[in-house]
């Protein structure tokens, strides 16, 4: 019998509707009971316990790093770990877990778009699928994943791509690595496992994101640096382009030893240093082009790299090495 750990952290899956809005009121044991109404799950031994009870938009990085340690501990004594989580920041939590998880046990995050007391809730089915994936022997070694809407998606590259639809998550540029439905569990791939976050990490250095939009300026950057910003991620136009003012500001940051990662605001497709006066200049100055990684996941990658190295060139090298080993960028990527 497979032994699974179910860790509840709150989120919509654990909410009930009130006159004042949805509130987290449902514990892991009750969530498990509802999942068993979808599929019996009698062949699994499941230890359900609550860690926190918050909506994920209220979570902090220390909160998620505490979850990382709880998952690490749970995985040491289980065949698989499932985490119920809010969807708003699920993609970031999944990525931090992927930066830390080293074992063969599947770690699966899931959640819901509808509250627990909805007439047609999606949470019980998502949770039942996540538990079945975590217990599947062929899923060992598949790393950290997100089970949602019958699909199992890799943590690296996953995004919430719809605000309200039940099929809320996708991994642009990547296929699901598995499916769970009435036909059973089908394992079709695995995610590269490249741990970067050392055990016991309780917080991360400050990394900010500069969004690019028509006429974007950088007046705020001076204050960010003065208040402890250690690195910058740019959510660029298209394939990583930046306004002239942003380009010049990034060049100054790089010359001052502050690492810069380039991503795209588009939602799919890689970045590359292609345009003179913008991304090509940043590539030549040592900015790291983060493939198709989202700005939000790239921010956590850079923060994790900064937590282990003080030298700017070493930080950039650590990020680029991780991006290559995790197959986010190729070894010949332009701007890398």
Tab-separated table of C-alpha atoms in Angstrom:
chain	number	residue	atom	x	y	z
A	1	UNK	CA	0.000	0.000	0.000
A	2	UNK	CA	1.344	3.417	-1.019
A	3	UNK	CA	1.760	5.896	1.831
A	4	UNK	CA	0.932	9.487	0.902
A	5	UNK	CA	1.227	12.772	2.780
A	6	UNK	CA	-1.506	15.344	2.151
A	7	UNK	CA	-0.625	18.868	3.290
A	8	UNK	CA	-3.356	21.509	3.381
A	9	UNK	CA	-2.438	25.168	3.004
A	10	UNK	CA	-5.805	26.775	2.240
A	11	UNK	CA	-6.781	28.396	-1.040
A	12	UNK	CA	-10.087	28.345	-2.914
A	13	UNK	CA	-10.264	24.555	-2.672
A	14	UNK	CA	-10.658	24.996	1.108
A	15	UNK	CA	-13.046	27.961	1.093
A	16	UNK	CA	-16.725	28.372	1.765
A	17	UNK	CA	-18.797	31.313	0.579
A	18	UNK	CA	-19.835	33.891	3.164
A	19	UNK	CA	-21.659	37.238	2.918
A	20	UNK	CA	-18.211	38.859	3.131
A	21	UNK	CA	-16.537	36.765	0.445
A	22	UNK	CA	-14.882	33.363	0.340
A	23	UNK	CA	-13.036	32.280	3.480
A	24	UNK	CA	-10.763	29.313	4.194
A	25	UNK	CA	-12.789	27.042	6.467
A	26	UNK	CA	-12.130	23.487	5.235
A	27	UNK	CA	-9.318	21.318	6.576
A	28	UNK	CA	-7.257	18.663	4.829
A	29	UNK	CA	-9.225	15.774	6.330
A	30	UNK	CA	-12.532	17.129	4.985
A	31	UNK	CA	-10.942	17.764	1.585
A	32	UNK	CA	-9.725	14.164	1.554
A	33	UNK	CA	-13.217	12.909	2.361
A	34	UNK	CA	-14.637	14.798	-0.616
A	35	UNK	CA	-11.886	13.445	-2.890
A	36	UNK	CA	-12.780	9.902	-1.820
A	37	UNK	CA	-16.320	10.546	-3.022
A	38	UNK	CA	-14.844	10.992	-6.531
A	39	UNK	CA	-12.556	7.955	-6.470
A	40	UNK	CA	-12.478	5.596	-3.492
A	41	UNK	CA	-8.688	5.790	-2.988
A	42	UNK	CA	-8.970	2.820	-0.618
A	43	UNK	CA	-5.706	1.330	-1.872
A	44	UNK	CA	-3.707	4.258	-0.453
A	45	UNK	CA	-2.724	5.120	3.114
A	46	UNK	CA	-3.115	8.903	3.288
A	47	UNK	CA	-1.951	11.061	6.191
A	48	UNK	CA	-3.831	14.371	5.952
A	49	UNK	CA	-2.774	17.379	7.990
A	50	UNK	CA	-3.117	21.139	7.865
A	51	UNK	CA	-0.151	23.487	7.691
A	52	UNK	CA	-1.804	26.858	7.133
A	53	UNK	CA	-5.188	28.152	6.109
A	54	UNK	CA	-4.717	31.192	3.907
A	55	UNK	CA	-5.615	32.438	0.468
A	56	UNK	CA	-2.470	32.218	-1.637
A	57	UNK	CA	-2.463	35.891	-2.610
A	58	UNK	CA	-1.717	36.598	1.074
A	59	UNK	CA	1.245	34.192	1.323
A	60	UNK	CA	4.815	35.465	1.739
A	61	UNK	CA	8.124	33.994	0.601
A	62	UNK	CA	8.947	32.889	4.182
A	63	UNK	CA	5.545	31.142	4.274
A	64	UNK	CA	6.368	29.219	1.105
A	65	UNK	CA	9.890	28.394	2.287
A	66	UNK	CA	8.340	26.952	5.461
A	67	UNK	CA	6.139	24.817	3.186
A	68	UNK	CA	9.263	23.734	1.279
A	69	UNK	CA	10.733	22.411	4.535
A	70	UNK	CA	7.453	20.717	5.482
A	71	UNK	CA	7.362	18.965	2.095
A	72	UNK	CA	10.999	17.930	2.497
A	73	UNK	CA	10.191	16.357	5.860
A	74	UNK	CA	6.997	14.698	4.627
A	75	UNK	CA	8.710	13.266	1.548
A	76	UNK	CA	11.300	11.525	3.710
A	77	UNK	CA	8.576	9.278	5.126
A	78	UNK	CA	6.139	8.951	2.231
A	79	UNK	CA	5.869	7.553	-1.282
A	80	UNK	CA	4.418	10.835	-2.507
A	81	UNK	CA	3.339	14.252	-1.252
A	82	UNK	CA	0.266	16.252	-2.286
A	83	UNK	CA	-0.202	19.920	-1.387
A	84	UNK	CA	-3.542	21.710	-1.649
A	85	UNK	CA	-2.902	25.356	-2.479
A	86	UNK	CA	-4.533	28.530	-3.730
A	87	UNK	CA	-4.275	29.068	-7.461
A	88	UNK	CA	-3.184	32.728	-7.418
A	89	UNK	CA	0.440	32.031	-6.472
A	90	UNK	CA	0.516	28.266	-7.059
A	91	UNK	CA	2.946	28.583	-9.977
A	92	UNK	CA	5.478	30.347	-7.754
A	93	UNK	CA	5.156	27.862	-4.898
A	94	UNK	CA	5.520	24.988	-7.353
A	95	UNK	CA	8.709	26.547	-8.727
A	96	UNK	CA	10.282	27.053	-5.291
A	97	UNK	CA	9.475	23.439	-4.457
A	98	UNK	CA	11.126	22.396	-7.729
A	99	UNK	CA	14.246	24.362	-6.749
A	100	UNK	CA	14.426	22.396	-3.495
A	101	UNK	CA	13.094	18.867	-4.073
A	102	UNK	CA	15.798	16.223	-4.495
A	103	UNK	CA	14.076	12.889	-3.873
A	104	UNK	CA	12.302	10.483	-6.242
A	105	UNK	CA	8.925	10.933	-4.536
A	106	UNK	CA	6.358	12.804	-6.628
A	107	UNK	CA	5.393	16.171	-5.145
A	108	UNK	CA	2.050	17.324	-6.551
A	109	UNK	CA	0.244	20.623	-6.070
A	110	UNK	CA	-3.425	21.071	-6.752
A	111	UNK	CA	-6.274	23.433	-5.976
A	112	UNK	CA	-9.608	24.632	-7.277
A	113	UNK	CA	-11.310	27.454	-9.076
A	114	UNK	CA	-14.596	26.969	-7.229
A	115	UNK	CA	-15.134	26.952	-3.466
A	116	UNK	CA	-15.746	23.781	-1.493
A	117	UNK	CA	-19.460	24.540	-1.076
A	118	UNK	CA	-20.087	25.285	-4.761
A	119	UNK	CA	-22.897	23.173	-6.265
A	120	UNK	CA	-20.345	21.737	-8.709
A	121	UNK	CA	-16.918	22.051	-7.062
A	122	UNK	CA	-13.792	21.138	-9.027
A	123	UNK	CA	-11.532	20.701	-5.995
A	124	UNK	CA	-12.456	17.123	-5.020
A	125	UNK	CA	-11.739	15.781	-8.510
A	126	UNK	CA	-8.462	17.712	-8.772
A	127	UNK	CA	-7.357	16.418	-5.380
A	128	UNK	CA	-8.335	12.834	-6.188
A	129	UNK	CA	-6.297	13.049	-9.401
A	130	UNK	CA	-3.300	14.515	-7.561
A	131	UNK	CA	-3.377	11.707	-4.999
A	132	UNK	CA	-3.602	9.047	-7.692
A	133	UNK	CA	-0.640	10.596	-9.514
A	134	UNK	CA	1.430	10.787	-6.308
A	135	UNK	CA	0.764	7.106	-5.640
A	136	UNK	CA	1.502	5.912	-9.174
A	137	UNK	CA	4.756	3.882	-9.157
A	138	UNK	CA	5.587	5.074	-12.683
A	139	UNK	CA	5.390	8.671	-11.461
A	140	UNK	CA	8.440	8.268	-9.244
A	141	UNK	CA	11.178	10.549	-10.463
A	142	UNK	CA	8.778	12.953	-12.205
A	143	UNK	CA	9.657	15.758	-9.792
A	144	UNK	CA	7.295	18.557	-8.772
A	145	UNK	CA	4.097	18.825	-10.776
A	146	UNK	CA	0.694	20.501	-10.813
A	147	UNK	CA	-2.424	18.324	-11.198
A	148	UNK	CA	-5.377	20.306	-12.500
A	149	UNK	CA	-8.249	19.554	-14.859
A	150	UNK	CA	-7.145	15.932	-15.571
A	151	UNK	CA	-3.674	17.122	-16.655
A	152	UNK	CA	-0.339	16.849	-14.853
A	153	UNK	CA	1.918	19.792	-15.704
A	154	UNK	CA	5.606	20.401	-14.924
A	155	UNK	CA	6.289	22.898	-12.130
A	156	UNK	CA	8.935	24.620	-14.242
A	157	UNK	CA	7.051	26.637	-16.836
A	158	UNK	CA	3.554	26.211	-15.400
A	159	UNK	CA	1.324	29.293	-15.426
A	160	UNK	CA	-2.187	30.191	-14.405
A	161	UNK	CA	-3.563	31.203	-17.782
A	162	UNK	CA	-7.234	31.741	-17.017
A	163	UNK	CA	-8.711	33.671	-14.118
A	164	UNK	CA	-11.899	31.662	-13.672
A	165	UNK	CA	-12.058	28.660	-16.037
A	166	UNK	CA	-11.755	25.163	-14.589
A	167	UNK	CA	-8.857	24.423	-16.963
A	168	UNK	CA	-6.909	27.194	-15.275
A	169	UNK	CA	-3.298	26.110	-15.787
A	170	UNK	CA	-1.069	25.379	-18.739
A	171	UNK	CA	2.635	25.151	-19.487
A	172	UNK	CA	3.159	27.136	-22.708
A	173	UNK	CA	5.753	25.490	-24.913
A	174	UNK	CA	5.575	22.276	-22.893
A	175	UNK	CA	3.197	19.345	-22.962
A	176	UNK	CA	1.486	17.786	-19.955
A	177	UNK	CA	3.681	15.038	-18.568
A	178	UNK	CA	0.669	12.950	-17.663
A	179	UNK	CA	-3.093	12.599	-17.387
A	180	UNK	CA	-5.400	11.279	-14.682
A	181	UNK	CA	-9.022	10.470	-15.448
A	182	UNK	CA	-11.492	7.594	-15.615
A	183	UNK	CA	-9.113	5.774	-17.956
A	184	UNK	CA	-6.459	5.716	-15.245
A	185	UNK	CA	-3.057	7.313	-14.679
A	186	UNK	CA	-0.895	7.789	-17.742
A	187	UNK	CA	2.697	8.927	-17.255
A	188	UNK	CA	4.075	10.467	-20.447
A	189	UNK	CA	7.162	12.319	-19.283
A	190	UNK	CA	9.154	13.793	-16.434
A	191	UNK	CA	10.468	17.198	-15.466
A	192	UNK	CA	14.195	17.905	-15.128
A	193	UNK	CA	15.181	18.063	-11.463
A	194	UNK	CA	17.863	20.658	-10.779
A	195	UNK	CA	17.843	21.604	-7.079
A	196	UNK	CA	19.269	25.027	-6.262
A	197	UNK	CA	17.752	26.006	-2.911
A	198	UNK	CA	19.708	24.714	0.120
A	199	UNK	CA	17.824	23.109	3.035
A	200	UNK	CA	16.873	25.433	5.858
A	201	UNK	CA	16.419	28.570	3.725
A	202	UNK	CA	13.965	30.853	5.539
A	203	UNK	CA	13.936	33.923	3.277
A	204	UNK	CA	15.293	35.154	-0.056
A	205	UNK	CA	17.033	38.362	-1.159
A	206	UNK	CA	14.908	41.080	-2.703
A	207	UNK	CA	14.466	40.817	-6.466
A	208	UNK	CA	12.107	43.197	-8.271
A	209	UNK	CA	10.323	42.910	-11.623
A	210	UNK	CA	10.303	45.719	-14.178
A	211	UNK	CA	7.292	45.389	-16.437
A	212	UNK	CA	7.585	46.858	-19.911
A	213	UNK	CA	4.749	48.906	-21.381
A	214	UNK	CA	4.468	51.857	-23.719
A	215	UNK	CA	6.611	54.647	-22.302
A	216	UNK	CA	7.811	52.654	-19.267
A	217	UNK	CA	10.298	54.628	-17.176
A	218	UNK	CA	12.651	53.616	-14.368
A	219	UNK	CA	12.187	56.378	-11.822
A	220	UNK	CA	11.388	53.775	-9.176
A	221	UNK	CA	14.620	51.802	-9.610
A	222	UNK	CA	16.785	54.176	-7.585
A	223	UNK	CA	14.468	53.710	-4.599
A	224	UNK	CA	14.398	49.943	-5.070
A	225	UNK	CA	18.207	49.740	-5.015
A	226	UNK	CA	18.360	52.041	-1.989
A	227	UNK	CA	15.898	49.756	-0.212
A	228	UNK	CA	17.888	46.586	-0.744
A	229	UNK	CA	17.085	45.305	-4.226
A	230	UNK	CA	19.736	42.692	-5.089
A	231	UNK	CA	18.604	41.740	-8.587
A	232	UNK	CA	16.146	42.679	-11.327
A	233	UNK	CA	13.932	40.688	-13.669
A	234	UNK	CA	12.618	42.466	-16.765
A	235	UNK	CA	9.250	41.395	-18.178
A	236	UNK	CA	10.096	42.640	-21.643
A	237	UNK	CA	8.159	43.306	-24.801
A	238	UNK	CA	8.063	40.433	-27.290
A	239	UNK	CA	11.303	38.455	-27.268
A	240	UNK	CA	12.772	40.534	-24.447
A	241	UNK	CA	12.811	44.106	-25.706
A	242	UNK	CA	13.037	47.126	-23.400
A	243	UNK	CA	12.328	50.830	-23.652
A	244	UNK	CA	15.450	52.985	-24.178
A	245	UNK	CA	15.245	54.222	-20.588
A	246	UNK	CA	14.948	50.696	-19.231
A	247	UNK	CA	17.862	49.540	-21.382
A	248	UNK	CA	20.120	52.268	-20.002
A	249	UNK	CA	19.015	51.598	-16.420
A	250	UNK	CA	19.738	47.870	-16.809
A	251	UNK	CA	23.165	48.605	-18.263
A	252	UNK	CA	23.922	50.739	-15.198
A	253	UNK	CA	22.743	47.980	-12.865
A	254	UNK	CA	24.921	45.417	-14.612
A	255	UNK	CA	27.961	47.697	-14.437
A	256	UNK	CA	27.273	48.125	-10.697
A	257	UNK	CA	27.240	44.365	-10.179
A	258	UNK	CA	23.461	43.882	-9.889
A	259	UNK	CA	22.344	40.878	-11.974
A	260	UNK	CA	19.535	41.252	-14.507
A	261	UNK	CA	17.372	38.477	-15.963
A	262	UNK	CA	15.324	39.036	-19.111
A	263	UNK	CA	11.891	37.447	-19.634
A	264	UNK	CA	8.848	38.209	-21.776
A	265	UNK	CA	5.474	39.621	-20.860
A	266	UNK	CA	3.816	37.702	-23.720
A	267	UNK	CA	3.053	34.482	-21.845
A	268	UNK	CA	4.690	32.072	-24.303
A	269	UNK	CA	7.889	31.768	-26.290
A	270	UNK	CA	11.562	32.390	-25.470
A	271	UNK	CA	13.534	35.609	-25.184
A	272	UNK	CA	16.719	36.420	-27.089
A	273	UNK	CA	19.107	39.349	-27.455
A	274	UNK	CA	18.184	40.437	-30.962
A	275	UNK	CA	17.654	44.204	-31.168
A	276	UNK	CA	20.288	46.933	-31.126
A	277	UNK	CA	19.569	49.573	-28.517
A	278	UNK	CA	17.660	47.060	-26.432
A	279	UNK	CA	17.981	43.330	-25.875
A	280	UNK	CA	21.198	42.921	-27.906
A	281	UNK	CA	22.907	45.567	-25.766
A	282	UNK	CA	21.735	43.841	-22.593
A	283	UNK	CA	22.990	40.471	-23.805
A	284	UNK	CA	26.406	41.951	-24.582
A	285	UNK	CA	26.540	43.480	-21.089
A	286	UNK	CA	25.879	40.164	-19.347
A	287	UNK	CA	22.140	40.055	-18.747
A	288	UNK	CA	20.824	36.490	-18.536
A	289	UNK	CA	18.041	35.591	-20.963
A	290	UNK	CA	15.694	33.210	-19.158
A	291	UNK	CA	14.173	31.359	-22.114
A	292	UNK	CA	10.411	31.045	-21.737
A	293	UNK	CA	10.422	31.193	-17.938
A	294	UNK	CA	7.741	33.521	-16.581
A	295	UNK	CA	8.848	36.738	-14.859
A	296	UNK	CA	7.463	35.371	-11.592
A	297	UNK	CA	9.430	32.121	-11.724
A	298	UNK	CA	12.554	33.917	-13.007
A	299	UNK	CA	12.365	36.223	-9.985
A	300	UNK	CA	12.527	33.230	-7.654
A	301	UNK	CA	15.353	31.658	-9.646
A	302	UNK	CA	17.447	34.816	-9.350
A	303	UNK	CA	16.633	35.197	-5.650
A	304	UNK	CA	17.647	31.594	-4.983
A	305	UNK	CA	20.916	32.098	-6.883
A	306	UNK	CA	21.603	35.293	-4.923
A	307	UNK	CA	21.057	33.473	-1.638
A	308	UNK	CA	24.021	31.220	-2.341
A	309	UNK	CA	26.596	33.543	-3.954
A	310	UNK	CA	27.709	37.113	-3.422
A	311	UNK	CA	29.718	37.639	-6.622
A	312	UNK	CA	27.536	39.016	-9.463
A	313	UNK	CA	29.268	37.003	-12.174
A	314	UNK	CA	28.802	33.847	-10.114
A	315	UNK	CA	25.114	34.607	-9.640
A	316	UNK	CA	24.610	35.029	-13.383
A	317	UNK	CA	26.548	31.832	-14.032
A	318	UNK	CA	24.451	29.902	-11.516
A	319	UNK	CA	21.244	31.106	-13.159
A	320	UNK	CA	22.441	30.240	-16.637
A	321	UNK	CA	23.687	26.813	-15.540
A	322	UNK	CA	20.331	26.085	-13.949
A	323	UNK	CA	18.428	27.250	-17.034
A	324	UNK	CA	20.496	24.951	-19.230
A	325	UNK	CA	20.324	21.925	-16.931
A	326	UNK	CA	16.561	22.376	-16.508
A	327	UNK	CA	16.290	22.575	-20.338
A	328	UNK	CA	14.680	26.012	-20.218
A	329	UNK	CA	17.325	27.334	-22.609
A	330	UNK	CA	19.648	25.565	-25.003
A	331	UNK	CA	23.408	25.618	-24.685
A	332	UNK	CA	23.534	27.832	-27.775
A	333	UNK	CA	20.769	30.285	-26.861
A	334	UNK	CA	21.317	33.821	-28.159
A	335	UNK	CA	22.007	36.215	-25.325
A	336	UNK	CA	23.239	33.462	-23.016
